Coordinates of N, CA and C in Angstrom, one line a residue:
M13 N 99.5 16.6 130.5 CA 98.2 16.0 130.5 C 97.6 16.1 129.1
P14 N 97.1 15.0 128.5 CA 96.6 15.2 127.1 C 95.3 16.0 127.1
R15 N 95.1 16.6 125.9 CA 93.9 17.4 125.7 C 92.7 16.5 125.6
R16 N 91.6 17.0 126.1 CA 90.3 16.3 125.9 C 89.7 16.7 124.5
H17 N 88.8 15.8 124.0 CA 88.2 16.1 122.7 C 87.3 17.4 122.9
P18 N 87.5 18.4 122.0 CA 86.8 19.6 122.1 C 85.3 19.5 121.8
K19 N 84.5 20.3 122.4 CA 83.1 20.3 122.1 C 82.8 21.0 120.8
K20 N 81.8 20.6 120.1 CA 81.5 21.2 118.8 C 80.6 22.4 119.2
P21 N 80.7 23.5 118.4 CA 79.9 24.7 118.6 C 78.4 24.4 118.3
P22 N 77.5 25.1 118.9 CA 76.1 24.9 118.6 C 75.8 25.1 117.1
K23 N 75.0 24.4 116.5 CA 74.8 24.5 115.0 C 74.2 25.8 114.7
D24 N 73.5 26.5 115.6 CA 72.8 27.7 115.2 C 73.7 28.9 115.6
L25 N 74.9 28.7 116.1 CA 75.8 29.8 116.4 C 76.7 30.2 115.3
D26 N 76.7 31.4 114.9 CA 77.6 31.9 113.8 C 78.9 32.3 114.3
I27 N 80.0 31.5 114.0 CA 81.3 31.8 114.5 C 82.2 32.4 113.4
S28 N 81.6 32.7 112.2 CA 82.4 33.2 111.1 C 83.1 34.5 111.4
G29 N 82.5 35.3 112.2 CA 83.1 36.6 112.5 C 84.3 36.5 113.5
N30 N 84.4 35.3 114.1 CA 85.5 35.1 115.2 C 86.5 34.1 114.8
L31 N 86.5 33.6 113.6 CA 87.4 32.5 113.2 C 88.0 32.8 111.8
R32 N 89.3 32.7 111.7 CA 90.0 32.8 110.4 C 90.9 31.6 110.2
L33 N 91.2 31.3 109.0 CA 92.1 30.3 108.6 C 93.4 31.0 108.2
L34 N 94.6 30.5 108.8 CA 95.8 31.1 108.4 C 96.1 31.0 106.9
T35 N 95.7 29.9 106.3 CA 95.9 29.6 104.9 C 95.2 30.7 104.0
E36 N 94.2 31.4 104.6 CA 93.4 32.3 103.8 C 93.8 33.8 104.0
L37 N 94.8 34.0 104.9 CA 95.2 35.3 105.3 C 96.4 35.8 104.4
E38 N 96.5 37.1 104.2 CA 97.5 37.7 103.4 C 98.9 37.6 104.2
S39 N 100.0 37.6 103.5 CA 101.3 37.7 104.0 C 102.1 38.7 103.3
P40 N 102.6 39.7 104.0 CA 102.5 40.0 105.4 C 101.1 40.3 105.8
L41 N 100.8 40.1 107.1 CA 99.5 40.3 107.7 C 99.5 41.5 108.6
D42 N 98.7 42.5 108.4 CA 98.5 43.6 109.3 C 97.4 43.2 110.3
P43 N 97.8 42.9 111.5 CA 96.8 42.3 112.5 C 95.7 43.3 112.8
T44 N 95.9 44.6 112.7 CA 94.8 45.5 112.9 C 93.7 45.4 111.9
A45 N 94.1 44.9 110.7 CA 93.1 44.8 109.6 C 92.1 43.7 109.8
L46 N 92.4 42.8 110.8 CA 91.5 41.7 111.1 C 90.3 42.2 111.9
F47 N 90.3 43.5 112.4 CA 89.2 44.0 113.2 C 88.6 45.2 112.5
C48 N 87.3 45.4 112.7 CA 86.6 46.5 112.1 C 86.6 47.7 113.1
R49 N 87.7 47.8 113.9 CA 87.7 48.9 114.9 C 89.2 49.1 115.2
P50 N 89.6 50.3 115.6 CA 91.0 50.6 115.9 C 91.4 50.0 117.2
G51 N 92.7 50.0 117.5 CA 93.1 49.5 118.8 C 94.4 48.7 118.7
P52 N 95.2 48.7 119.7 CA 96.4 47.8 119.7 C 96.0 46.3 119.7
V53 N 96.9 45.5 119.2 CA 96.6 44.1 119.0 C 97.6 43.2 119.9
E54 N 97.0 42.3 120.6 CA 97.9 41.3 121.4 C 97.6 39.9 120.9
L55 N 98.6 39.0 121.0 CA 98.4 37.7 120.5 C 98.6 36.7 121.6
E56 N 97.7 35.7 121.6 CA 97.8 34.5 122.5 C 98.2 33.3 121.6
V57 N 99.3 32.7 122.0 CA 99.8 31.5 121.2 C 99.2 30.2 121.9
G58 N 98.5 29.4 121.2 CA 97.9 28.2 121.8 C 96.6 28.6 122.6
T59 N 95.6 29.1 122.0 CA 94.5 29.6 122.7 C 93.6 28.5 123.3
G60 N 93.7 27.3 122.9 CA 92.9 26.2 123.5 C 91.4 26.4 123.4
K61 N 90.8 26.3 124.6 CA 89.3 26.4 124.7 C 88.9 27.9 124.6
G62 N 89.8 28.8 124.8 CA 89.4 30.2 124.6 C 89.1 30.9 125.9
M63 N 89.4 30.3 127.1 CA 89.0 31.0 128.3 C 89.7 32.3 128.5
F64 N 91.0 32.4 128.3 CA 91.7 33.6 128.4 C 91.2 34.6 127.4
L65 N 91.1 34.2 126.2 CA 90.8 35.1 125.1 C 89.4 35.8 125.3
T66 N 88.5 34.9 125.8 CA 87.1 35.5 126.1 C 87.1 36.4 127.2
S67 N 87.8 36.1 128.3 CA 87.8 36.9 129.5 C 88.5 38.2 129.3
V68 N 89.6 38.2 128.5 CA 90.4 39.4 128.4 C 89.8 40.4 127.4
T69 N 89.0 39.8 126.4 CA 88.3 40.7 125.5 C 87.2 41.5 126.2
L70 N 86.6 40.9 127.2 CA 85.6 41.5 128.0 C 86.2 42.5 128.9
A71 N 87.3 42.2 129.5 CA 88.0 43.0 130.5 C 88.7 44.2 129.9
C72 N 89.1 44.1 128.6 CA 89.9 45.2 128.0 C 89.2 45.5 126.6
P73 N 88.1 46.2 126.7 CA 87.4 46.5 125.4 C 88.1 47.4 124.5
D74 N 89.1 48.2 125.0 CA 89.9 49.1 124.2 C 91.0 48.5 123.4
R75 N 91.2 47.2 123.6 CA 92.3 46.5 122.9 C 91.7 45.3 122.1
N76 N 92.5 44.9 121.1 CA 92.1 43.8 120.3 C 93.0 42.6 120.5
F77 N 92.4 41.4 120.5 CA 93.1 40.1 120.9 C 92.9 39.1 119.8
V78 N 94.0 38.5 119.4 CA 94.0 37.4 118.4 C 94.6 36.1 119.1
G79 N 93.9 35.0 118.9 CA 94.5 33.7 119.4 C 94.9 32.9 118.2
I80 N 96.0 32.2 118.3 CA 96.4 31.2 117.2 C 96.3 29.8 117.8
E81 N 95.6 28.9 117.1 CA 95.4 27.6 117.6 C 95.6 26.6 116.5
V82 N 96.4 25.6 116.7 CA 96.7 24.6 115.7 C 95.6 23.5 115.5
S83 N 94.9 23.3 116.6 CA 93.8 22.3 116.5 C 92.5 22.9 116.0
A84 N 92.0 22.4 114.9 CA 90.8 22.9 114.3 C 89.6 22.9 115.3
G85 N 89.5 21.8 116.0 CA 88.4 21.6 116.9 C 88.5 22.7 118.1
Y86 N 89.6 22.9 118.6 CA 89.8 23.9 119.7 C 89.6 25.3 119.1
A87 N 90.1 25.5 117.9 CA 89.9 26.9 117.3 C 88.4 27.2 117.2
R88 N 87.7 26.2 116.7 CA 86.2 26.4 116.6 C 85.6 26.6 118.0
M89 N 86.0 25.9 119.0 CA 85.5 26.0 120.3 C 85.8 27.4 120.9
A90 N 87.0 27.8 120.7 CA 87.4 29.2 121.2 C 86.6 30.3 120.5
A91 N 86.4 30.1 119.2 CA 85.6 31.1 118.4 C 84.2 31.1 118.9
S92 N 83.7 29.9 119.2 CA 82.3 29.9 119.7 C 82.1 30.6 121.0
R93 N 83.1 30.5 121.9 CA 83.0 31.2 123.2 C 83.0 32.8 122.9
L94 N 83.9 33.2 122.0 CA 83.9 34.6 121.6 C 82.6 35.0 121.0
A95 N 82.0 34.2 120.1 CA 80.7 34.6 119.5 C 79.6 34.7 120.5
S96 N 79.7 33.8 121.5 CA 78.6 33.7 122.5 C 78.7 35.0 123.4
S97 N 80.0 35.4 123.6 CA 80.2 36.6 124.5 C 79.9 37.9 123.8
N98 N 79.7 37.8 122.4 CA 79.3 39.0 121.6 C 80.3 40.1 121.7
T99 N 81.6 39.8 121.7 CA 82.6 40.8 121.7 C 83.2 41.1 120.3
A100 N 83.5 42.3 120.0 CA 84.0 42.7 118.7 C 85.5 42.8 118.6
N101 N 86.2 42.5 119.7 CA 87.7 42.7 119.8 C 88.4 41.4 120.0
G102 N 87.9 40.3 119.6 CA 88.6 39.0 119.7 C 88.3 38.1 118.6
L103 N 89.3 37.4 118.1 CA 89.1 36.3 117.1 C 90.2 35.3 117.2
V104 N 90.0 34.2 116.6 CA 90.9 33.0 116.6 C 91.4 32.7 115.2
I105 N 92.6 32.5 115.0 CA 93.2 32.0 113.8 C 93.5 30.5 113.9
H106 N 93.0 29.7 113.0 CA 93.4 28.3 113.0 C 94.7 28.1 112.1
G107 N 95.7 27.7 112.8 CA 97.0 27.5 112.0 C 98.2 27.4 112.9
D108 N 99.3 27.3 112.3 CA 100.6 27.1 113.1 C 101.2 28.4 113.5
A109 N 101.4 28.5 114.8 CA 101.9 29.8 115.4 C 103.3 30.1 114.9
M110 N 104.2 29.1 114.7 CA 105.5 29.4 114.2 C 105.5 30.0 112.8
H111 N 104.6 29.5 112.0 CA 104.5 30.1 110.6 C 103.9 31.6 110.7
L112 N 103.0 31.8 111.6 CA 102.4 33.1 111.8 C 103.5 34.2 112.2
V113 N 104.3 33.8 113.2 CA 105.3 34.8 113.6 C 106.5 34.9 112.7
R114 N 106.8 33.8 112.0 CA 108.0 33.8 111.1 C 107.7 34.4 109.7
H115 N 106.5 34.1 109.2 CA 106.3 34.5 107.8 C 105.1 35.5 107.6
S116 N 104.4 35.9 108.6 CA 103.2 36.7 108.4 C 103.2 38.0 109.1
L117 N 103.7 38.1 110.4 CA 103.5 39.3 111.2 C 104.7 40.3 111.0
P118 N 104.5 41.5 110.6 CA 105.5 42.5 110.4 C 106.2 42.9 111.7
N119 N 107.3 43.6 111.6 CA 108.0 44.2 112.7 C 107.1 45.1 113.5
K120 N 107.2 45.0 114.8 CA 106.5 45.9 115.8 C 105.0 46.0 115.5
S121 N 104.4 44.9 115.2 CA 102.9 44.8 114.9 C 102.1 44.4 116.1
L122 N 102.7 44.0 117.2 CA 101.9 43.5 118.4 C 102.3 44.4 119.6
S123 N 101.3 44.6 120.5 CA 101.4 45.3 121.7 C 101.4 44.3 122.9
G124 N 101.5 43.0 122.7 CA 101.6 42.1 123.7 C 101.6 40.7 123.2
L125 N 102.2 39.7 123.9 CA 102.2 38.3 123.5 C 102.1 37.4 124.7
H126 N 101.2 36.5 124.6 CA 100.8 35.6 125.8 C 101.1 34.1 125.4
V127 N 101.8 33.4 126.2 CA 102.1 32.0 125.9 C 101.8 31.3 127.2
Y128 N 100.7 30.6 127.4 CA 100.2 30.0 128.6 C 100.2 28.5 128.4
F129 N 101.0 27.8 129.2 CA 101.0 26.3 129.3 C 101.2 25.7 127.9
P130 N 102.3 26.0 127.2 CA 102.6 25.4 125.9 C 102.9 23.9 126.1
D131 N 102.7 23.2 125.1 CA 103.0 21.7 125.1 C 104.5 21.5 125.4
P132 N 104.8 20.8 126.5 CA 106.2 20.6 126.8 C 107.0 19.6 125.9
W133 N 106.2 18.8 125.2 CA 106.9 17.8 124.3 C 107.9 17.0 125.1
W134 N 107.4 16.1 126.0 CA 108.3 15.4 127.0 C 109.4 14.6 126.4
K135 N 109.2 13.9 125.3 CA 110.2 13.0 124.8 C 111.4 13.8 124.2
A136 N 112.6 13.3 124.5 CA 113.8 14.0 124.0 C 113.8 14.3 122.5
R137 N 113.3 13.3 121.8 CA 113.4 13.5 120.3 C 112.3 14.5 119.8
H138 N 111.4 14.9 120.7 CA 110.4 15.8 120.3 C 110.6 17.2 120.8
R139 N 111.7 17.4 121.6 CA 112.0 18.7 122.2 C 112.1 19.9 121.2
K140 N 112.5 19.5 120.0 CA 112.7 20.6 119.0 C 111.3 21.2 118.6
R141 N 110.2 20.5 119.0 CA 108.9 21.1 118.6 C 108.4 22.1 119.6
R142 N 109.1 22.3 120.7 CA 108.7 23.3 121.7 C 108.6 24.6 121.1
I143 N 107.5 25.3 121.3 CA 107.3 26.6 120.7 C 108.2 27.7 121.3
L144 N 108.6 27.6 122.5 CA 109.4 28.6 123.1 C 110.9 28.3 122.9
N145 N 111.3 28.3 121.6 CA 112.6 28.0 121.2 C 113.3 29.3 120.8
P146 N 114.6 29.3 120.6 CA 115.3 30.6 120.3 C 114.8 31.3 119.1
E147 N 114.5 30.6 118.0 CA 114.0 31.2 116.8 C 112.7 31.9 117.0
F148 N 111.8 31.2 117.7 CA 110.5 31.8 117.9 C 110.6 33.1 118.8
L149 N 111.5 33.0 119.8 CA 111.6 34.2 120.7 C 112.3 35.3 120.0
E150 N 113.2 35.1 119.1 CA 113.8 36.1 118.3 C 112.7 36.8 117.4
H151 N 111.9 36.0 116.8 CA 110.8 36.6 116.1 C 109.8 37.3 117.0
A152 N 109.6 36.8 118.2 CA 108.7 37.5 119.1 C 109.2 38.9 119.4
G153 N 110.5 39.0 119.6 CA 111.1 40.3 119.8 C 110.9 41.2 118.6
R154 N 111.0 40.6 117.4 CA 110.9 41.4 116.1 C 109.5 41.9 116.0
I155 N 108.4 41.2 116.3 CA 107.1 41.6 116.1 C 106.5 42.4 117.2
M156 N 107.1 42.5 118.3 CA 106.6 43.2 119.5 C 107.1 44.6 119.5
Q157 N 106.2 45.5 119.9 CA 106.6 46.9 120.1 C 107.4 47.1 121.4
S158 N 108.2 48.1 121.4 CA 109.0 48.5 122.6 C 108.0 48.8 123.7
G159 N 108.3 48.3 124.9 CA 107.4 48.5 126.0 C 106.3 47.5 126.2
S160 N 106.1 46.6 125.2 CA 105.0 45.6 125.3 C 105.6 44.4 126.1
H161 N 104.7 43.6 126.5 CA 105.0 42.5 127.5 C 104.8 41.1 126.9
L162 N 105.7 40.2 127.2 CA 105.7 38.8 126.9 C 105.4 38.0 128.2
H163 N 104.3 37.3 128.2 CA 103.9 36.6 129.4 C 104.1 35.1 129.1
I164 N 104.8 34.4 130.0 CA 105.0 33.0 129.9 C 104.6 32.3 131.2
W165 N 103.7 31.3 131.1 CA 103.3 30.5 132.2 C 103.4 29.0 131.8
T166 N 103.9 28.2 132.7 CA 104.0 26.7 132.5 C 103.9 26.0 133.8
D167 N 103.5 24.7 133.8 CA 103.6 23.9 135.0 C 104.8 22.9 134.9
V168 N 105.7 23.2 134.0 CA 106.9 22.4 133.9 C 108.1 23.2 134.2
E169 N 108.7 23.0 135.3 CA 109.8 23.8 135.8 C 111.0 23.8 134.9
E170 N 111.4 22.7 134.3 CA 112.5 22.6 133.4 C 112.3 23.4 132.2
Y171 N 111.1 23.3 131.6 CA 110.7 24.1 130.4 C 110.7 25.6 130.7
F172 N 110.3 26.0 131.9 CA 110.3 27.4 132.3 C 111.7 28.0 132.3
Y173 N 112.6 27.3 132.9 CA 114.0 27.8 133.0 C 114.7 27.8 131.6
E174 N 114.3 26.8 130.8 CA 114.9 26.7 129.4 C 114.3 27.9 128.6
A175 N 113.0 28.1 128.7 CA 112.4 29.2 127.9 C 112.9 30.6 128.4
T176 N 112.9 30.8 129.7 CA 113.3 32.2 130.2 C 114.7 32.4 129.9
G177 N 115.5 31.4 130.0 CA 116.9 31.6 129.6 C 117.1 31.9 128.1
A178 N 116.3 31.3 127.3 CA 116.3 31.7 125.9 C 115.8 33.1 125.6
V179 N 114.8 33.5 126.4 CA 114.4 34.9 126.2 C 115.5 35.9 126.6
N180 N 116.2 35.6 127.7 CA 117.2 36.5 128.1 C 118.4 36.5 127.1
N181 N 118.6 35.4 126.5 CA 119.7 35.3 125.5 C 119.5 36.1 124.2
T182 N 118.2 36.5 123.9 CA 117.9 37.3 122.8 C 118.4 38.7 123.0
R183 N 118.5 39.2 124.2 CA 118.8 40.5 124.6 C 117.8 41.6 124.0
L184 N 116.6 41.1 123.7 CA 115.6 41.9 123.2 C 114.6 42.3 124.2
F185 N 114.7 41.7 125.4 CA 113.8 41.9 126.5 C 114.5 42.3 127.8
N186 N 113.9 43.1 128.6 CA 114.4 43.4 129.9 C 114.3 42.2 130.8
E187 N 115.1 42.2 131.8 CA 115.2 41.0 132.7 C 113.8 40.7 133.2
Q188 N 113.6 39.4 133.4 CA 112.3 38.9 133.8 C 111.9 39.3 135.2
C189 N 110.6 39.4 135.5 CA 110.1 39.5 136.8 C 109.0 38.5 137.0
D190 N 108.9 37.9 138.1 CA 107.9 36.9 138.3 C 106.5 37.6 138.3
E191 N 105.6 36.9 137.5 CA 104.2 37.4 137.4 C 103.4 36.9 138.6
A192 N 102.8 37.7 139.3 CA 102.1 37.3 140.6 C 101.0 36.4 140.3
P193 N 100.9 35.3 141.0 CA 99.7 34.4 140.8 C 98.5 35.0 141.4
G194 N 97.3 34.5 140.9 CA 96.1 34.9 141.5 C 95.8 34.4 142.9
G195 N 95.1 35.1 143.7 CA 94.8 34.6 145.0 C 93.8 33.4 145.0
P196 N 93.5 32.9 146.1 CA 92.6 31.7 146.1 C 91.3 31.9 145.5
N197 N 90.8 33.1 145.5 CA 89.5 33.4 145.0 C 89.5 34.1 143.6
A198 N 90.7 34.2 143.0 CA 90.9 34.8 141.7 C 90.3 33.9 140.6
T199 N 89.9 34.6 139.6 CA 89.4 33.8 138.4 C 90.6 33.2 137.7
Y200 N 90.4 32.1 137.1 CA 91.5 31.4 136.4 C 91.7 32.0 135.0
R201 N 92.9 32.1 134.6 CA 93.2 32.7 133.3 C 93.0 31.7 132.1
T202 N 93.3 30.4 132.4 CA 93.1 29.4 131.3 C 92.6 28.1 132.0
H203 N 92.1 27.2 131.2 CA 91.6 25.9 131.7 C 92.8 25.1 132.3
F204 N 94.0 25.2 131.7 CA 95.1 24.5 132.3 C 95.5 25.1 133.6
E205 N 95.4 26.4 133.8 CA 95.7 26.9 135.1 C 94.7 26.4 136.1
R206 N 93.4 26.4 135.8 CA 92.4 25.9 136.7 C 92.7 24.4 137.1
R207 N 93.0 23.6 136.1 CA 93.3 22.2 136.4 C 94.5 22.0 137.3
T208 N 95.5 22.8 137.0 CA 96.8 22.7 137.7 C 96.6 23.2 139.2
R209 N 96.0 24.3 139.3 CA 95.8 24.9 140.7 C 94.9 24.0 141.5
L210 N 93.8 23.4 140.9 CA 92.9 22.6 141.7 C 93.6 21.3 142.1
A211 N 94.6 20.9 141.3 CA 95.4 19.7 141.7 C 96.5 20.0 142.7
G212 N 96.7 21.3 143.0 CA 97.7 21.7 144.0 C 99.1 21.7 143.5
A213 N 99.3 21.7 142.2 CA 100.6 21.7 141.6 C 101.1 23.1 141.3
P214 N 102.4 23.3 141.3 CA 103.0 24.6 141.1 C 102.9 25.1 139.7
I215 N 102.9 26.4 139.5 CA 102.9 27.1 138.2 C 104.1 28.1 138.2
W216 N 104.9 28.1 137.2 CA 105.9 29.0 137.0 C 105.5 30.1 136.0
R217 N 105.6 31.4 136.4 CA 105.2 32.5 135.7 C 106.3 33.6 135.5
A218 N 106.3 34.2 134.4 CA 107.3 35.3 134.2 C 106.7 36.3 133.2
V219 N 107.1 37.5 133.3 CA 106.7 38.5 132.3 C 107.9 39.3 131.9
F220 N 108.1 39.6 130.6 CA 109.3 40.3 130.1 C 108.8 41.5 129.4
E221 N 109.6 42.6 129.5 CA 109.2 43.8 128.7 C 110.1 44.0 127.5
R222 N 109.6 44.2 126.4 CA 110.4 44.4 125.2 C 111.1 45.7 125.3
N223 N 112.5 45.6 125.1 CA 113.3 46.8 125.2 C 113.4 47.4 123.8
E224 N 114.3 48.4 123.6 CA 114.4 49.1 122.3 C 115.5 48.5 121.4
T225 N 116.1 47.4 121.8 CA 117.2 46.8 121.0 C 116.6 46.3 119.7
P226 N 117.2 46.7 118.6 CA 116.6 46.2 117.3 C 117.0 44.7 117.1
P227 N 116.1 43.9 116.5 CA 116.4 42.5 116.3 C 117.5 42.4 115.2
Q228 N 118.4 41.4 115.4 CA 119.5 41.2 114.5 C 119.5 39.9 113.7
K229 N 119.0 38.9 114.3 CA 119.1 37.5 113.7 C 118.1 37.2 112.7
H230 N 116.9 37.7 112.8 CA 115.8 37.2 111.9 C 115.0 38.4 111.4
R231 N 114.5 38.2 110.2 CA 113.6 39.2 109.6 C 112.4 38.5 109.0
L232 N 111.4 39.3 108.7 CA 110.2 38.7 108.1 C 110.5 38.2 106.7
V233 N 110.2 36.9 106.5 CA 110.3 36.4 105.1 C 108.9 35.9 104.8
T234 N 108.2 36.7 104.0 CA 106.8 36.3 103.7 C 106.6 35.0 102.9
K235 N 105.7 34.2 103.4 CA 105.4 32.9 102.8 C 104.0 32.6 103.0
R236 N 103.2 32.6 102.0 CA 101.7 32.3 102.1 C 101.5 30.8 102.0
L237 N 100.7 30.3 103.0 CA 100.4 28.9 102.9 C 99.4 28.6 101.8
S238 N 99.5 27.4 101.2 CA 98.6 27.0 100.1 C 97.6 25.9 100.6

């Protein structure tokens, strides 16, 4: 389902404390340096309108959360939600997630990774653009700390089994377990989840735990965007 045009933040709302541009960040990037407070850092890939990022920062004040969003409009929208909630433990980076994990984030720098309803790129010639590909997942294992969790949700069954199979092939994660869905009265984690559940469509969910196997195939190659 195509994205709707994002709403612009209110003109009087200062989102500068909750929005960064990937082109302006150092490489390598210490994600803890993005915050003026200590705490483990988790990353959401494709933060969209910012529903998950806003709710999780309020629910887990002892942890810091970063969202990466390729759309400038949605990045600003998510940052405005964070600014409105007045939390100090959440921010959005506008930029490409693959560049961030491949060229910016050091080994073992994240304590969690969330990928909810990534673009399935339906056309066969576009499948190579899917974010949950073997290279991304190898880098995910590189940047995640042992014992941290990778969460994957999608409403596309074929993509789910392709992605979870690729995760298992890295040998960097323990075997998947199904992540329990929320009950009928549970709050929604993302806007896509709300839309999908209200339509009565199924959602496939899995969570993986990073094991202690060292990554072999990929390493950090710093490259700053210009």
